[in-house]
Coordinates of C-alpha atoms in Angstrom, one line a residue:
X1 CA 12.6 18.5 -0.3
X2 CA 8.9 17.8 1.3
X3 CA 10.4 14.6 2.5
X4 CA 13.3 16.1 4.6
X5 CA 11.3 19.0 6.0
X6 CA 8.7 16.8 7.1
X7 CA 11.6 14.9 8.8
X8 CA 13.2 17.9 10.0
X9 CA 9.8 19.2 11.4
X10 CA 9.0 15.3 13.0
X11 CA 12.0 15.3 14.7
X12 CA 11.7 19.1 16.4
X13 CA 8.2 18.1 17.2
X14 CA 9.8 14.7 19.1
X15 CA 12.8 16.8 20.7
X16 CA 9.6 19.1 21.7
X17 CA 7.8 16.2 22.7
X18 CA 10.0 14.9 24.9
X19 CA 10.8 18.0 26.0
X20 CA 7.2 18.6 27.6
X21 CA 7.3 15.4 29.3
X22 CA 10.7 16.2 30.6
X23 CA 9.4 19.4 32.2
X24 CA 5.9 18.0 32.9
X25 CA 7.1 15.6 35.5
X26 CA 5.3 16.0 38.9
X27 CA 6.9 17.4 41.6
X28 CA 6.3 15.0 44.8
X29 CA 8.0 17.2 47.1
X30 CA 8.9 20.9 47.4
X31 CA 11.2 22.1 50.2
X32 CA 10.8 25.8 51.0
X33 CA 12.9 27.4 52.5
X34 CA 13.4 24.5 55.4
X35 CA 15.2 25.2 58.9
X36 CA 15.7 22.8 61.6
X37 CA 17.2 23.0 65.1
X38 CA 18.1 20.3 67.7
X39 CA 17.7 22.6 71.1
X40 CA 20.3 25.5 69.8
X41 CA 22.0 23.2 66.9
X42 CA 21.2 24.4 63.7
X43 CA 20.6 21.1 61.6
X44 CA 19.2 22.4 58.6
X45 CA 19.7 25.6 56.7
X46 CA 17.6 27.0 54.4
X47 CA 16.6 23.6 52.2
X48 CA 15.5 23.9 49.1
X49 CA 14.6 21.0 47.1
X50 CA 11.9 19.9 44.7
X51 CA 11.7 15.8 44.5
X52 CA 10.2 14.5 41.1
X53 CA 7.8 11.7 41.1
X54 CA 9.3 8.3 39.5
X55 CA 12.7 9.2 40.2
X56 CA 15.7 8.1 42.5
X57 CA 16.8 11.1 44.5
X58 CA 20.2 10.5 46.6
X59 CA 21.3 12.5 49.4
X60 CA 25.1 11.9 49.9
X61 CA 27.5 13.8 51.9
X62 CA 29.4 13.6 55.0
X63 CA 28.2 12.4 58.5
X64 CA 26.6 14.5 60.3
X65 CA 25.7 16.5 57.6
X66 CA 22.1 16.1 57.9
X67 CA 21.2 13.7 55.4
X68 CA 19.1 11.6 57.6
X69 CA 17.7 15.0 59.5
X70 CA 16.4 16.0 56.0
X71 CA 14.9 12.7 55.5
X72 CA 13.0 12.0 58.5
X73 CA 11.2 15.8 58.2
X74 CA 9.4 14.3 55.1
X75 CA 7.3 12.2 57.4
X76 CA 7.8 14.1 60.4
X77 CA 9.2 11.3 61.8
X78 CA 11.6 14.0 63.5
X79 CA 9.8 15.2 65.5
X80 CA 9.6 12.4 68.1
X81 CA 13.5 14.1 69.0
X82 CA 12.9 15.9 72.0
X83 CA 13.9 20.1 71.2
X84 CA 13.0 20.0 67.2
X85 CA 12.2 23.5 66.1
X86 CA 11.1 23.5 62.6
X87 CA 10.5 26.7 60.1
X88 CA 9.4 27.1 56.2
X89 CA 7.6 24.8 54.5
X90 CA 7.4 21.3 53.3
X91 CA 5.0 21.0 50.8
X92 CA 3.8 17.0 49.7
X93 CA 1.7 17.0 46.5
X94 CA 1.1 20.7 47.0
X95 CA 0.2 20.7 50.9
X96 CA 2.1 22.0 53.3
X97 CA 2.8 18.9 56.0
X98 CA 3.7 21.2 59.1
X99 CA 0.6 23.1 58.8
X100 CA -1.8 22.5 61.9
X101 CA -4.0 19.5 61.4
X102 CA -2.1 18.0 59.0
X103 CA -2.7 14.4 60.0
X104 CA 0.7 12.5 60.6
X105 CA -0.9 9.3 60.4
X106 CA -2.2 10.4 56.8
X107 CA 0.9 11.2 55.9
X108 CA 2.8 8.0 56.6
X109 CA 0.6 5.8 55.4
X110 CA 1.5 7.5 51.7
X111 CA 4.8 7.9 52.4
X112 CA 6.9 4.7 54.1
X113 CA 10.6 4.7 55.4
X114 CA 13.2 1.9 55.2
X115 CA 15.7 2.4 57.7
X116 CA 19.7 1.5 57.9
X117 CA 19.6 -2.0 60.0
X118 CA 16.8 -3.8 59.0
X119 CA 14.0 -3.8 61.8
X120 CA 11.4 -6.7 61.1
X121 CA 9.1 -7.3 63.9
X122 CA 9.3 -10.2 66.4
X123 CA 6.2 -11.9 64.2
X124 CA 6.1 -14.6 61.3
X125 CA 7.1 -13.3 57.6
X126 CA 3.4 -13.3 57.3
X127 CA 2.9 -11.0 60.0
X128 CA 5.5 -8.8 59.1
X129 CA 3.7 -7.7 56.0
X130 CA 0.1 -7.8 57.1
X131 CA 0.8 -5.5 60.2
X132 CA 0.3 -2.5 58.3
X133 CA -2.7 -3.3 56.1
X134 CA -4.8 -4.9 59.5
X135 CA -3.8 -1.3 61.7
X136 CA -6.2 0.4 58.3
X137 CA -9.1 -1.9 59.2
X138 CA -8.0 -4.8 57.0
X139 CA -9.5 -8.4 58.4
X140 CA -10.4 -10.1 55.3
X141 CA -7.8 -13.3 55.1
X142 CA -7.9 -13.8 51.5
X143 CA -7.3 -9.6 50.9
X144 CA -4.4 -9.9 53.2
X145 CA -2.8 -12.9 51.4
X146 CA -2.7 -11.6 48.3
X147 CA -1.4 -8.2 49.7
X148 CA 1.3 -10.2 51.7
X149 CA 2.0 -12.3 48.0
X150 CA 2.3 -8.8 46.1
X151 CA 4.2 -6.7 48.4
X152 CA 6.6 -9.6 48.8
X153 CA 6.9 -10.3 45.2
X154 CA 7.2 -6.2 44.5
X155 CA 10.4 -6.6 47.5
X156 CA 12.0 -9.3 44.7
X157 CA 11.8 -11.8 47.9
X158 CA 8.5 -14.1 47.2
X159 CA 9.8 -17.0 46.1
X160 CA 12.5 -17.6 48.5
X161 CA 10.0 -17.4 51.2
X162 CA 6.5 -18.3 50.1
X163 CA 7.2 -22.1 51.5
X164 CA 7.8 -20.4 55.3
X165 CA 5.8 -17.6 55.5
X166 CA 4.8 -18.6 59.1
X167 CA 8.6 -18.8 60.2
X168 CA 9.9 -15.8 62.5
X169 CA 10.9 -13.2 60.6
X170 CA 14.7 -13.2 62.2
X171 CA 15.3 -16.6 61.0
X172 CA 16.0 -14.7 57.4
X173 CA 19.2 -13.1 56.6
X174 CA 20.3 -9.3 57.0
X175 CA 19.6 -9.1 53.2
X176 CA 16.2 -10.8 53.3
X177 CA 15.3 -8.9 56.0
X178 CA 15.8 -5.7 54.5
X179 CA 13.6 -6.9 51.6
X180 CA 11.0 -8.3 54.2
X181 CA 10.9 -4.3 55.4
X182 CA 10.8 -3.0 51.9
X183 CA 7.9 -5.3 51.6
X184 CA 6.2 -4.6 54.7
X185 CA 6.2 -0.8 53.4
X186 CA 4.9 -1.7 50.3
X187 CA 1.9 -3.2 51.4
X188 CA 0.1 0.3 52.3
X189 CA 0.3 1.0 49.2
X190 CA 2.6 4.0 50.1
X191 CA 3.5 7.0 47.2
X192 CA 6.8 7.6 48.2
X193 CA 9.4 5.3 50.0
X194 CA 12.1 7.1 52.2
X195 CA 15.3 5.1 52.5
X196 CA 17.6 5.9 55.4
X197 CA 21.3 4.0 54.7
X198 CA 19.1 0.6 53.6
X199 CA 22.2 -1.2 52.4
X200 CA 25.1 -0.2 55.1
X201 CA 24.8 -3.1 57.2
X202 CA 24.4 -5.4 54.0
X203 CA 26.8 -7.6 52.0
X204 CA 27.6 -7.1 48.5
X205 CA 25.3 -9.5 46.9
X206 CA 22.6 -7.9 49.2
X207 CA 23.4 -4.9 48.4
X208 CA 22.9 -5.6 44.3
X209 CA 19.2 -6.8 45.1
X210 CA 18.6 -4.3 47.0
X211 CA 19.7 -1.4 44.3
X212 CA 18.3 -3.9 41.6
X213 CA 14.7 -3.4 43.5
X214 CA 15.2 0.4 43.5
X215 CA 15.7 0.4 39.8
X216 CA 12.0 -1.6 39.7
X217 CA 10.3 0.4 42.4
X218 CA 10.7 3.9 40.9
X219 CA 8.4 2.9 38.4
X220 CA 5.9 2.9 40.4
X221 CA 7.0 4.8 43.5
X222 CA 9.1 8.3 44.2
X223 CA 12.3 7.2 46.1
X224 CA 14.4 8.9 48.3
X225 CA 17.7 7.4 49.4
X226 CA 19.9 8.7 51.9
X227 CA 23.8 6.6 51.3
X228 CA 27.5 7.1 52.0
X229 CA 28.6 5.5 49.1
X230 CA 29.4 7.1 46.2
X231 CA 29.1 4.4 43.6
X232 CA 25.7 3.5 44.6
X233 CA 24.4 6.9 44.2
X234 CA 25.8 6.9 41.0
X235 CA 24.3 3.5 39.9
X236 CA 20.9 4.1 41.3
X237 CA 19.6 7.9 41.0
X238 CA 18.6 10.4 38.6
X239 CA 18.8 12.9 40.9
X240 CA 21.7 14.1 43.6
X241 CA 21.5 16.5 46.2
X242 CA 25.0 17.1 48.1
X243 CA 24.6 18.4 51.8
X244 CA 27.7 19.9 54.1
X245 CA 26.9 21.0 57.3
X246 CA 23.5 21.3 57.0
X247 CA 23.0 23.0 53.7
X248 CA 22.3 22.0 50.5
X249 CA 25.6 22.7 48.1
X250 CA 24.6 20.8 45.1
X251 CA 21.4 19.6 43.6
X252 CA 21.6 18.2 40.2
X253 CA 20.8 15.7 37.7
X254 CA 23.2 12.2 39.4
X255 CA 25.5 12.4 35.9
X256 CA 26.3 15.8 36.2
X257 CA 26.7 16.0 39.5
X258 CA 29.5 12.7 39.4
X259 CA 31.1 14.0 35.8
X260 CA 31.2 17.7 36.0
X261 CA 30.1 19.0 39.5
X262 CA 29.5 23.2 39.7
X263 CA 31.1 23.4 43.2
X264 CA 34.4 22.7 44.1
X265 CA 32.9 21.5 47.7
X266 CA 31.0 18.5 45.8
X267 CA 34.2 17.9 43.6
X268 CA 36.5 17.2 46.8
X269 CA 33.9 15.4 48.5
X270 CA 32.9 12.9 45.5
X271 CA 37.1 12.7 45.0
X272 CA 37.7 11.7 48.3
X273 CA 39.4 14.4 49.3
X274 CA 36.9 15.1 52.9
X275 CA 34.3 13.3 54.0

């Protein structure tokens, strides 16, 4: 009897342990309340999400939806769009980032962006990763190589390009490439890594070491990946957020979401029905 309640009592406290770790996971992101316009186009309505840390968030939905929209407010990065009018709050590890004198730079340098086509610069592989660590002051030859070595080993990509690091980074494949800019965000050491479409222009077997190196990253990073296909989101995320025309329907944990959805609109989009 002694023996089973002790069992009985080891396995509540577990299913209460795991519970608290559950509900103790930070939040890396909180959208309050979050309103955008392009000149009179109202982009985004009313978003309200809260992003855990070490977790794959996807944003799926239609185009122009305002999927990438969403993303690109997280660094700010949309404001360089002539006519942005922005209300509510977007709060980063409890600080809202659209407060005055929030530093943009700050705020990019924690938080990195890998966008649909991959962009490396017009520089050597080398180059490509070191950019970022020399613009923070960064001179020291034998700091940068090892950052360049880490970043591009954390990318999955070291070893099929440690032999020609000083070879133009264009010479690489789409797929390489891609890596090369996953890598080249990685070496600021950034929190979170925003990922705008990163495998659209990518072949299948591209695409796998791509989403392989998202499963990898989130233990040590908060992702957020914007996609259009379905599968993928369902491969790679914990989380799912479904957006139509610029709201947010649907925010849920990825299974749920795919398996039993709580809207019909997510239901016809995931079926193929629109979209």
């Amino acid at each position: 009897m002694t023996v089973m309640t002790d069992k009985k009592h080891t396995t509540e406290n577990l299913s209460m342990k795991a519970g608290n770790q559950e509900n103790a996971k930070k939040v890396v992101y909180d959208t309050k309340d979050l309103n955008l316009w392009y000149g009179e186009g109202h982009a985004l309505k009313n978003i309200n999400l809260a992003i855990n840390e070490n977790e794959v968030t996807a944003i799926i939905g239609p185009s122009g939806c305002g999927k990438s929209t969403y993303i690109k407010t997280l660094n700010r990065m949309v404001e360089l769009v002539p006519s942005v009018k922005i209300s509510g709050e977007i709060l980063y590890r409890g600080r809202n980032i659209l407060e005055k004198g929030y530093q943009v730079e700050d705020l990019r340098t924690s938080v990195g962006m890998v966008f649909q086509k991959p962009n490396p610069f017009p520089k050597s592989i080398y180059e490509n990763i070191a950019y970022g660590p020399k613009i923070h002051g960064i001179r020291d030859k034998k700091i940068l190589d090892e950052i360049v070595e880490k970043s591009l080993r954390g990318a999955a990509i070291w070893d099929e390009v440690k032999d020609r690091l000083n070879q133009n980074a264009y010479g690489l494949s789409g797929g390489q490439q891609q890596r090369i800019c996953i890598a080249r965000a990685l070496a600021i050491e950034p929190d979170v890594i925003l990922m705008d479409e990163p495998t659209s222009a990518l072949d299948p077997i591209s695409t796998l070491k791509v989403e392989e190196l998202v499963q990898e990253l989130k233990k040590d990073f908060s992702i957020i990946i914007v996609t259009h296909n379905m599968q993928q989101a369902a491969r790679i995320s914990d989380k799912t957020a479904f957006f139509l025309n610029g709201e947010v329907i649907e925010f849920a944990e990825t299974d749920k979401i795919f398996s039993n959805p709580s809207d019909k609109r997510t239901e016809d989009y995931i079926t193929g029905r629109f979209g």
